[in-house]
Structure formats: C-alpha cells, structure tokens
Amino acid sequence: ANGAIIARMDEKNGYRGWDLWMQGGRVAFHHIHKWQGDALKVAAKAALPVNAWTHVTLVYDGSMKAAGMRIYYDGEQQPVHVEADSLKNTTRTKVPLKIGQRESTSRIQNVVLNDLRIYERALDVSEVRHVARSARAAELLTKTDRKPAEIDELFVWWLRDNDPQFRDATGRLEVLGREQLAIKARGTVAHVMQEKPAPPMAHVLNRGEYDQRRDEVKPDTPKVLPPFPVELPKDRIGLAKWLLRPEHPLTARVTVNRFWQELFGTGIVKTSGDFGTAGDLPSHPELLDWLAIEFRESGWDVKKLFRLMVTSATYRQAAITTPEKREKDPFNRLLSRGPRFRMDAEMVRDCALASSGLMVRKIGGPSVKPYQPEGVWEAVAMIGSDTRDYKQDRGENLYRRSMYTFWKRAAPPASMDILNAPNRETCATRRERTNTPLQALVTLNDPQFVESARHVAQLALQKDVTDSATIDFIARRVLARPLRTDELPVVTKSLADLLKHYRSHSEEAVKLLAVGESPRDKKIEPATHAAWTMLCNQLMNLDEVLNK
C-alpha cells in the first residue's frame, strides 16, 4: 500500500502540512512548508507486518529537525531513514484533517485503521508504551475466550500500567540496577574460565601428525600416583581435589620444598621444578616427609609453616663457616650452617625502602610505575602501543612494595632485571643468582637507593645527638645490630672524609640531595646531610645488608 493514512496537507500549495504516509509497507512521517526544499521527512526502516494489527505512534517535538520525529511500532522506537531535514517555516494550513487521503489525492487502499488519537504535546517513551499496551489490553478485554498467553499479557499490562506499588518497586529496582552497573564499572574485570559442557577429548596422533588421529585419550591420572576417585568430576575442580587428597605424595612435598628454598636458598630437593627420575634426590628425605605431613595436617597453613622453619635451630645457625665445614659441606647441603645468599630483587628494593621509612605499606590497588631509566620501554615498544611511553608515577606510588610494580615483559624494570628477577615470560621455579658489577652500580646509584640512604641519614640527623650515637642509630636500622669495635673506626674515618669533601664541594652536595622526589629536611645543613647520606649508602651496600 502507498498513500496517506491521515493527513492535513494541501498538496496544491507545495504539500504544506503533515501526514502519516505509507510507502511500500513502511510508515513515513511528513512535516512540510514546501516540498522538498523546506520540509522534514523520516521513514521507518522496517515494514509493518501484513494481516496483523500494529499500534503505530508518531511523535514530533516541534524542533523543526528530523531528529525530533520518532516512529514507534507497538511501543518500540524504530530506526528511520531521514529523507528530508530542511524545515525553516511553518507547516500550518487551512485544509481540514482527512483520513485515508490527503486533501484531494493519495488515497490509501487495503489498510484498516482503528483507534486514532491526536495529542497536543509530544509523548515520552513511557507514555508511548503505555498507550500502545492499553490499546492492546482493550482489545483483549473484549474477548471472552482468552488464551493463557493473552491472560499473562493482560496481567503484565495491569502490573506495569495500573499497579502503583509495582511501578514504585520497579522504579527502585531500576535505580539499584544503575547503581550496580556504576559499581561494576569502577571495579576490575576478572575473566574466569568455565568448564565446557562436553568433556575434553584428545587422540593419539600417528607420528605426531595432527591430521592422523588414532585411539581416543580420556582424562585420567598417572598409574604411579593414587587413583582418581570415581566420585570426583574429571575436570579442573576434580583435579584440584585429587591433588589435595591425603594420600597424594607430591603436592605437599613440592610446596614445602619451594618454601624451604625461599628461606635456605636451595630446596631439600635441589631441582625444585623436577621431582621425577631426572631430578636430584632429597638431601633429607625424612625431613621433607615430616614437613609435608605437618603442613597438610595443619590445614595447609602457610604462615604456621614459615614460623616453624624460621624458629628452628637449623635456620637460626650463624652463616659463619670454617675450613672443616667448607671441606665436608661446601654447598651447605648438610645444613652445617645458616643460609647466606643475596636476597631476591624485590626484597633488596623493599629492604632499602623499609630501612629509610619511605615504604608505603598499603595493601592492594593497581600496579605502580616507580623510578626507571629513560627509554627502556620506548626501545622495544611498537608505534601506537599503550605501553610505548613510560610515565613515572608521583607521590606514594613511588614507594609501594615491589610486588606492585607494573611489569612489561618485553622490558622489565631495569633494576629488577639486573638483580636476576625472572622476565615472567616462562615459569621459574628457582631464581638464578649472579654477581656482576652492574648490580653494585644499581644499589649504589639507582635513585630509589640513593633516596633511601638520604632518608636514613635524615632520620638519624633529626635526633640531634653525638656522631657516635648517630652512627649507632644508622647501624641498628640498616644492619639490625651495633657496630663492632673494629668496624667503628672505619665508619668514622669514612664519615670524616665525606664531610671534608662535601664542605669543599657544596654544589655536589646540593646535586646529591636533589635525587628522589620526596622532600628533604632543609633544617639540616646540605654538606652534612650529603656526607651522612653517602655513609648510609655505603652501609646499605654491605653484603650483610644485601644477603640473608
């Protein structure tokens, strides 16, 4: 059908007026002063269904813009084509309103019209839906043989449009829904995998060729390990429960071996990533078994296990060795002395921050970007990458614990990388430990370490006591012990040399104290502060400080 369903339009006077127009089964809406240069027209993209009632609503807000014209089918707004959008003058006309045609032309055929309403203002979306549903409800209410679906439709209409309590509750629910969405938008999205409804399936491949499948392989566990319980599902949750069963020989042993490695530098089984036939045998198998059972029976309490190990006589031994111990136990596999090895990269930095009082101990939050040499990211980043340029943080983010440092795998934090932190591209069950000049240069010159030394000196000098008392304060804070009688003259001599140097090179003192973004106490004389800073820097680079 093509033609006007309702119109007040003078086609002899440039088609001035408005109409509801049908073209090819689609609804269109005209507002015209003079077609086509001074007019509005929008047409729905969807056609009306044939031989079915459709409630059609046209809304115009008087803005003289096509954006102010909307078409609804059964209360739902329709996408439209804008065919004219240039109205500048009035659409008022003296011809009468007509149904089924314009003033004298464009009669419509094969269209049935029922319940025509014209409102004196633009309806909002809720009002359009209310009118559309009410028209449908009126039709259903006249029927005496309503179907169950039609009864449900009437019930929903009553709740939505006529029950104030339901409307109020629905309104509150919408408000809460918006609040929930806002909360989710502020949160972090964690993607969690789900099990597939069908069990996983694999095949033995003939000579490894992916397109030559042979026997089907079903999920199962190695025969040398405890059997998989029939009551457990053969998926990830089932595997996790199987791993933690009391009779499982590996989980607890592997775990306590890793924890032992953290404290002693080497696990009871040296190859902590390989408990198989290619791995090393445990140096103390009974100890490994006992720790595993203790850990399991304590409810897998990690904190309790660490307390047990660090309070043991074995761990609390002095790390001092003797020629006899070096001969009989060169690698300390027999635990003849306490462990001694350089701390992990993160611990080295955190130890400096903790000693200086700069460390921010806040738990959780997003990753941070502390000090880093310029150009590290830019050297490996692609153009357009969101990690092309490194933007250093400010304030407390510079002093968060190292575990919160943002890590770009292609360009890891330089100081961490130099101190043998894994690159995180592959799993590392055991860290390598090297000893290179670069590592000493990091702990001597990296801004984080220089700034930490400046703050240790500042804490000491603020106490306004004698030099010997100040040195003792620094030693206890950095070494966790007082200096021995043979050590004190060395430190005192070094301090005197540093004071002499910076008092005659004041510009170097100012430059040194400017390292780091934290403010310094300007009440302390710069040369004095610089000298004590370098003394702290020397003490913080002792092996005793950097090693366990």
Coordinates of C-alpha atoms in Angstrom, one line a residue:
A1 CA 0.0 0.0 0.0
N2 CA 1.0 3.6 -0.8
G3 CA -0.9 6.7 0.3
A4 CA -1.9 8.8 3.3
I5 CA -3.5 7.2 6.3
I6 CA -4.2 10.5 8.0
A7 CA -3.2 13.9 6.7
R8 CA -3.7 17.6 7.0
M9 CA -1.9 18.6 3.8
D10 CA -2.6 21.0 1.0
E11 CA -0.9 19.3 -2.0
K12 CA -1.8 22.2 -4.3
N13 CA 0.2 24.6 -2.1
G14 CA 3.6 22.9 -2.1
Y15 CA 2.2 20.0 0.0
R16 CA 2.1 22.3 3.1
G17 CA 1.0 20.4 6.2
W18 CA 1.7 17.0 7.7
D19 CA 0.7 13.4 7.3
L20 CA 1.1 9.7 8.2
W21 CA 2.3 8.2 5.0
M22 CA 2.6 4.6 3.8
Q23 CA 5.2 3.7 1.2
G24 CA 6.0 0.1 0.3
G25 CA 4.5 -1.2 3.6
R26 CA 6.7 1.2 5.7
V27 CA 5.4 4.1 7.8
A28 CA 6.7 7.6 6.9
F29 CA 6.1 11.0 8.6
H30 CA 6.0 14.4 6.7
H31 CA 6.1 17.9 8.0
I32 CA 6.2 20.3 5.1
H33 CA 6.2 24.0 4.3
K34 CA 7.1 23.5 0.7
W35 CA 8.3 20.1 -0.7
Q36 CA 11.2 19.4 -0.9
G37 CA 13.5 22.3 0.0
D38 CA 11.6 23.3 3.1
A39 CA 10.4 20.1 4.7
L40 CA 11.0 17.2 7.1
K41 CA 10.5 13.5 6.4
V42 CA 11.5 10.3 8.1
A43 CA 10.6 6.8 7.2
A44 CA 10.8 3.6 9.3
K45 CA 13.3 1.1 8.1
A46 CA 11.1 -1.8 9.0
A47 CA 7.8 -2.6 7.2
L48 CA 4.5 -3.2 9.0
P49 CA 3.5 -6.9 9.2
V50 CA 0.8 -7.9 6.8
N51 CA -2.6 -9.0 8.0
A52 CA -1.8 -8.2 11.7
W53 CA -2.7 -5.3 14.0
T54 CA 0.2 -3.0 14.7
H55 CA 0.0 0.0 17.1
V56 CA 1.8 2.9 15.4
T57 CA 2.8 6.1 17.2
L58 CA 4.3 9.2 15.6
V59 CA 5.9 11.8 17.9
Y60 CA 7.1 15.2 16.9
D61 CA 8.6 17.7 19.4
G62 CA 8.3 20.9 17.2
S63 CA 12.0 21.3 16.9
M64 CA 11.9 21.7 13.1
K65 CA 14.5 18.9 13.0
A66 CA 14.3 15.4 11.7
A67 CA 15.9 14.3 15.0
G68 CA 12.7 15.4 16.7
M69 CA 10.5 13.0 14.7
R70 CA 10.1 9.4 16.1
I71 CA 8.2 6.4 14.9
Y72 CA 7.1 3.6 17.2
Y73 CA 5.6 0.1 16.4
D74 CA 3.8 -1.4 19.4
G75 CA 5.6 1.0 21.8
E76 CA 9.1 0.2 20.4
Q77 CA 11.1 3.0 18.7
Q78 CA 12.0 2.2 15.1
P79 CA 15.3 3.0 13.2
V80 CA 14.5 5.5 10.5
H81 CA 15.8 6.9 7.2
V82 CA 16.0 10.7 7.1
E83 CA 14.7 11.7 3.7
A84 CA 14.4 15.5 4.3
D85 CA 15.8 17.7 7.1
S86 CA 15.5 21.3 6.0
L87 CA 12.3 22.8 7.5
K88 CA 12.6 26.5 8.1
N89 CA 9.0 27.8 8.0
T90 CA 5.5 27.0 9.3
T91 CA 3.6 23.9 8.3
R92 CA 0.2 25.4 9.3
T93 CA -2.6 25.0 6.6
K94 CA -6.3 25.8 6.4
V95 CA -7.3 22.5 4.7
P96 CA -9.1 20.0 7.0
L97 CA -7.8 16.8 8.6
K98 CA -8.7 13.8 6.5
I99 CA -8.5 10.0 7.0
G100 CA -7.4 7.8 4.1
Q101 CA -6.1 10.5 1.8
R102 CA -4.5 14.0 1.6
E103 CA -6.7 16.9 0.7
S104 CA -7.7 15.5 -2.7
T105 CA -5.2 12.8 -3.7
S106 CA -3.1 9.9 -2.5
R107 CA -6.0 7.7 -1.3
I108 CA -4.8 4.6 0.6
Q109 CA -6.1 1.1 -0.2
N110 CA -6.0 -2.2 1.8
V111 CA -5.3 -0.5 5.2
V112 CA -7.6 -0.8 8.2
L113 CA -7.4 2.0 10.9
N114 CA -8.7 1.7 14.4
D115 CA -8.4 4.0 17.5
L116 CA -7.0 7.2 16.1
R117 CA -5.7 9.6 18.8
I118 CA -4.0 13.0 18.4
Y119 CA -2.3 14.6 21.5
E120 CA -1.4 18.3 21.9
R121 CA 2.1 17.6 23.1
A122 CA 4.9 15.1 22.4
L123 CA 4.7 11.9 24.4
D124 CA 7.7 10.5 26.1
V125 CA 8.8 6.9 25.7
S126 CA 6.9 5.6 28.8
E127 CA 3.7 7.3 27.7
V128 CA 4.0 5.8 24.2
R129 CA 4.4 2.4 25.6
H130 CA 1.5 2.9 28.0
V131 CA -0.8 3.9 25.1
A132 CA 0.4 1.0 22.9
R133 CA -0.2 -1.5 25.7
S134 CA -3.5 -0.1 26.7
A135 CA -4.8 -0.4 23.1
R136 CA -3.8 -4.0 23.1
A137 CA -5.3 -4.6 26.5
A138 CA -8.6 -3.0 25.4
E139 CA -8.7 -5.5 22.6
L140 CA -8.0 -8.4 24.8
L141 CA -10.6 -7.3 27.4
T142 CA -13.4 -7.6 24.8
K143 CA -12.5 -11.2 24.2
T144 CA -14.4 -13.9 26.1
D145 CA -12.1 -16.9 25.1
R146 CA -8.7 -15.6 26.0
K147 CA -5.8 -17.9 25.7
P148 CA -3.3 -18.4 28.6
A149 CA -0.7 -16.3 26.9
E150 CA -3.2 -13.5 26.4
I151 CA -4.2 -13.7 30.1
D152 CA -0.5 -13.4 31.0
E153 CA -0.2 -10.4 28.7
L154 CA -3.1 -8.7 30.4
F155 CA -1.6 -9.4 33.8
V156 CA 1.7 -7.8 32.8
W157 CA -0.1 -4.8 31.4
W158 CA -2.0 -4.3 34.7
L159 CA 1.1 -4.5 36.8
R160 CA 3.1 -2.1 34.6
D161 CA 0.4 0.5 33.9
N162 CA -2.1 0.3 36.7
D163 CA -0.5 -1.0 39.9
P164 CA 1.3 1.9 41.7
Q165 CA 3.1 -0.4 44.2
F166 CA 4.6 -2.4 41.3
R167 CA 5.6 0.7 39.5
D168 CA 7.3 2.1 42.6
A169 CA 9.1 -1.2 43.2
T170 CA 10.2 -1.4 39.6
G171 CA 11.5 2.2 39.8
R172 CA 13.5 1.4 42.8
L173 CA 14.9 -1.7 41.1
E174 CA 16.0 0.3 38.1
V175 CA 17.8 2.8 40.4
L176 CA 19.6 -0.1 42.1
G177 CA 20.4 -1.6 38.8
R178 CA 22.0 1.6 37.6
E179 CA 24.0 1.8 40.9
Q180 CA 25.1 -1.8 40.4
L181 CA 26.3 -1.0 36.9
A182 CA 28.2 2.0 38.2
I183 CA 29.9 -0.1 40.9
K184 CA 30.9 -2.7 38.3
A185 CA 32.2 0.0 36.0
R186 CA 34.6 1.2 38.8
G187 CA 35.7 -2.4 39.6
T188 CA 38.3 -4.7 37.9
V189 CA 37.1 -7.3 35.5
A190 CA 38.4 -10.7 36.2
H191 CA 37.9 -13.2 33.4
V192 CA 37.1 -16.7 34.8
M193 CA 37.0 -19.7 32.6
Q194 CA 34.1 -22.1 32.7
E195 CA 34.1 -25.9 32.0
K196 CA 32.8 -26.9 28.7
P197 CA 29.5 -28.9 28.8
A198 CA 31.2 -31.7 26.8
P199 CA 34.2 -33.5 28.3
P200 CA 37.6 -32.8 26.8
M201 CA 38.7 -35.2 24.1
A202 CA 42.1 -36.0 22.6
H203 CA 43.6 -38.6 20.4
V204 CA 46.9 -40.4 19.9
L205 CA 48.4 -38.8 16.8
N206 CA 50.2 -41.1 14.3
R207 CA 53.9 -40.0 14.4
G208 CA 52.7 -36.6 15.8
E209 CA 50.7 -35.7 12.7
Y210 CA 47.8 -33.6 13.8
D211 CA 45.5 -34.9 10.9
Q212 CA 46.2 -38.6 11.6
R213 CA 44.2 -39.4 14.7
R214 CA 44.3 -42.8 16.3
D215 CA 43.0 -44.0 19.7
E216 CA 40.9 -41.6 21.8
V217 CA 42.6 -40.5 25.0
K218 CA 40.3 -39.9 28.0
P219 CA 41.1 -37.8 31.1
D220 CA 43.0 -39.8 33.8
T221 CA 46.0 -39.6 36.1
P222 CA 49.3 -41.5 36.0
K223 CA 49.1 -45.0 37.4
V224 CA 52.1 -44.4 39.7
L225 CA 50.0 -41.9 41.6
P226 CA 46.9 -42.5 43.7
P227 CA 43.8 -43.4 41.5
F228 CA 41.4 -40.7 40.6
P229 CA 38.3 -41.1 42.8
V230 CA 35.2 -42.1 40.9
E231 CA 33.0 -39.6 42.8
L232 CA 35.1 -36.6 41.5
P233 CA 34.3 -35.0 38.1
K234 CA 37.2 -35.2 35.6
D235 CA 37.6 -31.5 35.3
R236 CA 39.7 -28.8 37.0
I237 CA 37.8 -28.9 40.3
G238 CA 38.2 -32.7 40.4
L239 CA 41.9 -32.4 39.6
A240 CA 42.4 -29.8 42.4
K241 CA 40.6 -32.1 44.9
W242 CA 42.7 -35.1 43.8
L243 CA 45.9 -33.1 44.2
L244 CA 45.0 -32.3 47.9
R245 CA 44.0 -35.8 48.9
P246 CA 45.9 -37.1 52.0
E247 CA 47.4 -40.0 50.1
H248 CA 48.8 -37.8 47.3
P249 CA 52.6 -37.9 47.6
L250 CA 53.6 -34.8 45.7
T251 CA 51.5 -31.7 46.4
A252 CA 52.6 -31.1 50.0
R253 CA 56.2 -32.2 49.4
V254 CA 56.6 -29.9 46.4
T255 CA 55.1 -27.0 48.2
V256 CA 57.1 -27.2 51.4
N257 CA 60.3 -27.7 49.2
R258 CA 59.6 -24.4 47.5
F259 CA 59.1 -22.7 50.8
W260 CA 62.3 -24.2 52.1
Q261 CA 64.1 -22.9 49.0
E262 CA 62.8 -19.4 49.8
L263 CA 64.4 -19.5 53.2
F264 CA 67.5 -21.6 52.7
G265 CA 68.3 -20.7 49.0
T266 CA 68.2 -24.3 47.9
G267 CA 65.4 -26.8 48.4
I268 CA 65.7 -30.1 50.2
V269 CA 65.3 -31.4 46.7
K270 CA 67.7 -29.2 44.8
T271 CA 65.7 -29.5 41.5
S272 CA 62.6 -27.8 42.9
G273 CA 60.9 -28.0 39.5
D274 CA 61.6 -31.7 38.9
F275 CA 60.7 -34.4 41.4
G276 CA 61.0 -37.0 38.7
T277 CA 63.7 -39.5 37.8
A278 CA 65.8 -36.8 36.2
G279 CA 65.7 -34.6 39.4
D280 CA 68.0 -34.7 42.4
L281 CA 67.3 -36.9 45.4
P282 CA 66.3 -35.1 48.6
S283 CA 69.2 -34.3 50.9
H284 CA 67.0 -35.1 53.9
P285 CA 64.1 -37.3 52.8
E286 CA 62.7 -37.8 56.3
L287 CA 62.7 -34.1 57.0
L288 CA 60.8 -33.5 53.7
D289 CA 58.2 -36.1 54.6
W290 CA 57.8 -34.7 58.1
L291 CA 57.3 -31.1 56.9
A292 CA 54.9 -32.2 54.2
I293 CA 52.7 -34.0 56.7
E294 CA 52.9 -31.2 59.2
F295 CA 51.9 -28.7 56.5
R296 CA 49.0 -30.9 55.4
E297 CA 47.7 -31.7 58.9
S298 CA 47.8 -28.0 59.9
G299 CA 45.2 -27.3 57.3
W300 CA 47.7 -26.1 54.7
D301 CA 48.6 -23.1 57.0
V302 CA 51.4 -21.3 55.2
K303 CA 52.1 -18.8 57.9
K304 CA 52.4 -21.6 60.5
L305 CA 54.9 -23.5 58.3
F306 CA 57.1 -20.5 57.8
R307 CA 57.1 -19.7 61.5
L308 CA 58.1 -23.3 62.2
M309 CA 61.1 -23.1 59.8
V310 CA 62.4 -19.7 60.8
T311 CA 62.3 -20.5 64.5
S312 CA 64.1 -23.8 64.0
A313 CA 67.7 -24.2 65.3
T314 CA 68.7 -25.1 61.7
Y315 CA 67.7 -21.8 60.3
R316 CA 69.0 -19.8 63.3
Q317 CA 72.5 -21.0 62.9
A318 CA 75.2 -18.5 62.1
A319 CA 76.2 -18.3 58.5
I320 CA 79.9 -18.3 59.5
T321 CA 81.8 -21.1 58.0
T322 CA 85.1 -22.9 58.9
P323 CA 87.6 -24.8 56.8
E324 CA 86.2 -28.1 58.1
K325 CA 82.7 -27.1 57.1
R326 CA 83.8 -26.0 53.7
E327 CA 85.6 -29.3 53.2
K328 CA 82.7 -31.6 54.3
D329 CA 79.8 -29.4 53.3
P330 CA 80.9 -26.9 50.6
F331 CA 77.4 -26.2 49.3
N332 CA 75.6 -26.4 52.7
R333 CA 73.5 -29.3 51.6
L334 CA 74.0 -30.9 55.0
L335 CA 72.8 -27.7 56.7
S336 CA 76.0 -27.3 58.7
R337 CA 75.5 -23.5 58.9
G338 CA 72.8 -20.9 58.4
P339 CA 71.8 -19.9 54.9
R340 CA 73.6 -17.0 53.3
F341 CA 72.6 -15.7 49.8
R342 CA 71.7 -12.4 48.2
M343 CA 68.0 -11.5 48.6
D344 CA 65.7 -11.5 45.6
A345 CA 65.4 -8.4 43.6
E346 CA 62.1 -7.3 45.1
M347 CA 63.4 -7.9 48.6
V348 CA 66.6 -5.8 48.0
R349 CA 64.5 -2.8 47.0
D350 CA 61.9 -3.3 49.7
C351 CA 64.6 -3.6 52.4
A352 CA 66.0 -0.2 51.4
L353 CA 62.6 1.4 51.4
A354 CA 61.7 -0.2 54.8
S355 CA 65.1 0.9 56.4
S356 CA 64.5 4.5 55.2
G357 CA 60.9 4.7 56.4
L358 CA 59.7 5.6 52.9
M359 CA 57.9 2.4 52.2
V360 CA 54.1 2.8 51.8
R361 CA 52.6 -0.3 53.4
K362 CA 49.1 0.0 51.8
I363 CA 47.8 -3.4 50.7
G364 CA 46.2 -3.9 47.3
G365 CA 45.4 -1.5 44.5
P366 CA 46.6 -1.1 40.9
S367 CA 50.2 -1.5 39.7
V368 CA 52.6 1.4 40.0
K369 CA 55.5 2.8 38.0
P370 CA 58.5 3.8 40.2
Y371 CA 61.8 5.2 39.1
Q372 CA 63.2 3.7 35.9
P373 CA 65.9 4.8 33.4
E374 CA 64.6 6.7 30.4
G375 CA 63.9 4.9 27.1
V376 CA 63.6 1.4 28.4
W377 CA 60.0 0.9 27.1
E378 CA 60.5 3.0 24.0
A379 CA 63.3 0.9 22.8
V380 CA 61.1 -2.2 22.3
A381 CA 57.5 -0.8 22.0
M382 CA 55.5 -0.7 18.8
I383 CA 54.1 2.6 17.5
G384 CA 50.6 3.0 18.9
S385 CA 51.2 0.6 21.8
D386 CA 49.6 1.7 25.1
T387 CA 52.9 0.9 26.8
R388 CA 55.1 2.7 24.4
D389 CA 56.0 5.6 26.8
Y390 CA 56.9 5.1 30.4
K391 CA 55.1 7.7 32.6
Q392 CA 56.6 7.6 36.1
D393 CA 54.2 7.9 39.0
R394 CA 54.4 10.5 41.7
G395 CA 53.8 10.6 45.4
E396 CA 53.2 7.5 47.4
N397 CA 53.2 5.3 44.3
L398 CA 57.0 5.7 44.1
Y399 CA 57.3 3.9 47.4
R400 CA 54.9 1.0 47.2
R401 CA 56.2 -2.5 47.7
S402 CA 58.0 -4.0 44.7
M403 CA 55.2 -6.6 44.2
Y404 CA 53.0 -3.8 42.9
T405 CA 55.5 -2.6 40.2
F406 CA 54.0 -2.6 36.7
W407 CA 55.8 -5.2 34.7
K408 CA 56.2 -5.1 30.9
R409 CA 57.5 -8.5 29.9
A410 CA 59.4 -7.2 26.9
A411 CA 61.1 -4.5 29.0
P412 CA 61.0 -5.5 32.7
P413 CA 62.0 -3.0 35.4
A414 CA 65.7 -2.4 34.9
S415 CA 66.8 -2.7 38.5
M416 CA 64.8 -6.0 38.9
D417 CA 66.2 -7.4 35.7
I418 CA 69.8 -6.7 36.7
L419 CA 69.2 -8.4 40.1
N420 CA 68.1 -11.6 38.4
A421 CA 64.3 -11.3 38.7
P422 CA 62.6 -13.6 36.2
N423 CA 61.3 -12.0 33.0
R424 CA 57.9 -13.6 33.5
E425 CA 57.8 -15.0 30.0
T426 CA 58.1 -18.5 31.4
C427 CA 57.5 -20.2 34.7
A428 CA 60.6 -20.0 37.0
T429 CA 60.6 -22.4 39.9
R430 CA 64.1 -21.3 41.0
R431 CA 65.8 -18.0 40.5
E432 CA 69.3 -17.7 39.2
R433 CA 71.7 -15.6 41.3
T434 CA 74.7 -13.9 39.7
N435 CA 77.3 -11.4 40.9
T436 CA 78.1 -8.6 38.5
P437 CA 79.4 -5.0 38.7
L438 CA 76.0 -3.8 37.3
Q439 CA 74.3 -5.0 40.5
A440 CA 76.6 -2.9 42.7
L441 CA 76.0 0.1 40.4
V442 CA 72.3 -0.3 40.9
T443 CA 72.4 -0.4 44.7
L444 CA 74.9 2.5 44.8
N445 CA 73.4 4.8 42.2
D446 CA 69.8 4.0 41.4
P447 CA 67.5 6.9 42.5
Q448 CA 65.5 4.6 44.8
F449 CA 68.5 3.5 46.7
V450 CA 70.2 7.0 46.9
E451 CA 66.9 8.5 48.1
S452 CA 66.5 5.7 50.7
A453 CA 70.0 6.5 52.0
R454 CA 69.2 10.2 52.2
H455 CA 66.1 9.4 54.3
V456 CA 68.0 7.1 56.7
A457 CA 70.5 9.9 57.2
Q458 CA 67.7 12.4 57.7
L459 CA 66.1 10.3 60.3
A460 CA 69.4 10.0 62.1
L461 CA 70.3 13.7 62.0
Q462 CA 66.9 14.8 63.2
K463 CA 67.7 13.2 66.6
D464 CA 70.4 15.9 67.3
V465 CA 72.8 13.6 69.2
T466 CA 76.5 12.9 69.0
D467 CA 78.1 11.4 65.9
S468 CA 78.8 8.1 67.6
A469 CA 75.1 7.9 68.6
T470 CA 74.0 8.8 65.1
I471 CA 76.2 6.1 63.7
D472 CA 74.8 3.6 66.1
F473 CA 71.3 4.5 65.1
I474 CA 72.1 4.0 61.4
A475 CA 73.8 0.7 62.1
R476 CA 70.9 -0.7 64.1
R477 CA 68.4 0.5 61.4
V478 CA 70.4 -0.9 58.5
L479 CA 72.3 -3.8 59.9
A480 CA 70.0 -4.6 62.8
R481 CA 73.0 -4.6 65.2
P482 CA 75.5 -2.2 66.6
L483 CA 78.9 -1.9 65.0
R484 CA 81.8 -3.9 66.4
T485 CA 84.8 -2.2 67.9
D486 CA 86.9 -3.0 64.8
E487 CA 84.2 -1.6 62.5
L488 CA 83.6 1.7 64.2
P489 CA 86.9 3.4 63.3
V490 CA 86.4 2.5 59.6
V491 CA 83.0 4.1 59.5
T492 CA 84.2 7.2 61.5
K493 CA 87.1 7.7 59.1
S494 CA 84.8 7.4 56.1
L495 CA 82.4 10.0 57.6
A496 CA 85.3 12.5 58.2
D497 CA 86.5 12.1 54.5
L498 CA 82.9 12.6 53.2
L499 CA 82.3 15.7 55.4
K500 CA 85.6 17.2 54.2
H501 CA 84.7 16.6 50.5
Y502 CA 81.2 18.0 50.6
R503 CA 82.1 21.0 52.6
S504 CA 84.5 22.0 49.9
H505 CA 82.2 20.9 47.0
S506 CA 78.8 22.4 48.1
E507 CA 77.4 22.1 44.6
E508 CA 77.9 18.3 44.6
A509 CA 76.1 18.1 48.0
V510 CA 73.1 20.0 46.6
K511 CA 73.0 17.8 43.5
L512 CA 73.1 14.6 45.6
L513 CA 70.3 15.7 47.9
A514 CA 68.1 16.5 44.9
V515 CA 67.9 12.8 44.0
G516 CA 64.4 11.5 44.5
E517 CA 61.1 13.2 44.7
S518 CA 60.5 13.1 48.5
P519 CA 61.1 16.4 50.3
R520 CA 64.2 16.7 52.4
D521 CA 64.5 18.4 55.8
K522 CA 66.0 21.8 54.9
K523 CA 66.9 22.5 58.5
I524 CA 69.9 20.1 58.0
E525 CA 73.0 21.7 56.6
P526 CA 73.4 20.4 53.0
A527 CA 77.1 19.3 53.2
T528 CA 76.4 17.5 56.5
H529 CA 73.3 15.8 55.1
A530 CA 75.2 14.8 51.9
A531 CA 78.1 13.3 53.8
W532 CA 75.8 11.2 56.1
T533 CA 73.7 10.2 53.0
M534 CA 76.8 8.7 51.3
L535 CA 77.8 7.0 54.6
C536 CA 74.3 5.4 54.7
N537 CA 74.7 4.5 51.1
Q538 CA 78.0 2.7 51.8
L539 CA 76.5 0.8 54.7
M540 CA 73.4 -0.2 52.7
N541 CA 75.7 -1.8 50.1
L542 CA 77.4 -4.1 52.5
D543 CA 77.0 -7.8 51.8
E544 CA 75.5 -8.2 55.2
V545 CA 72.6 -5.9 54.2
L546 CA 72.0 -7.4 50.7
N547 CA 72.3 -11.0 51.9
K548 CA 70.1 -13.1 54.1

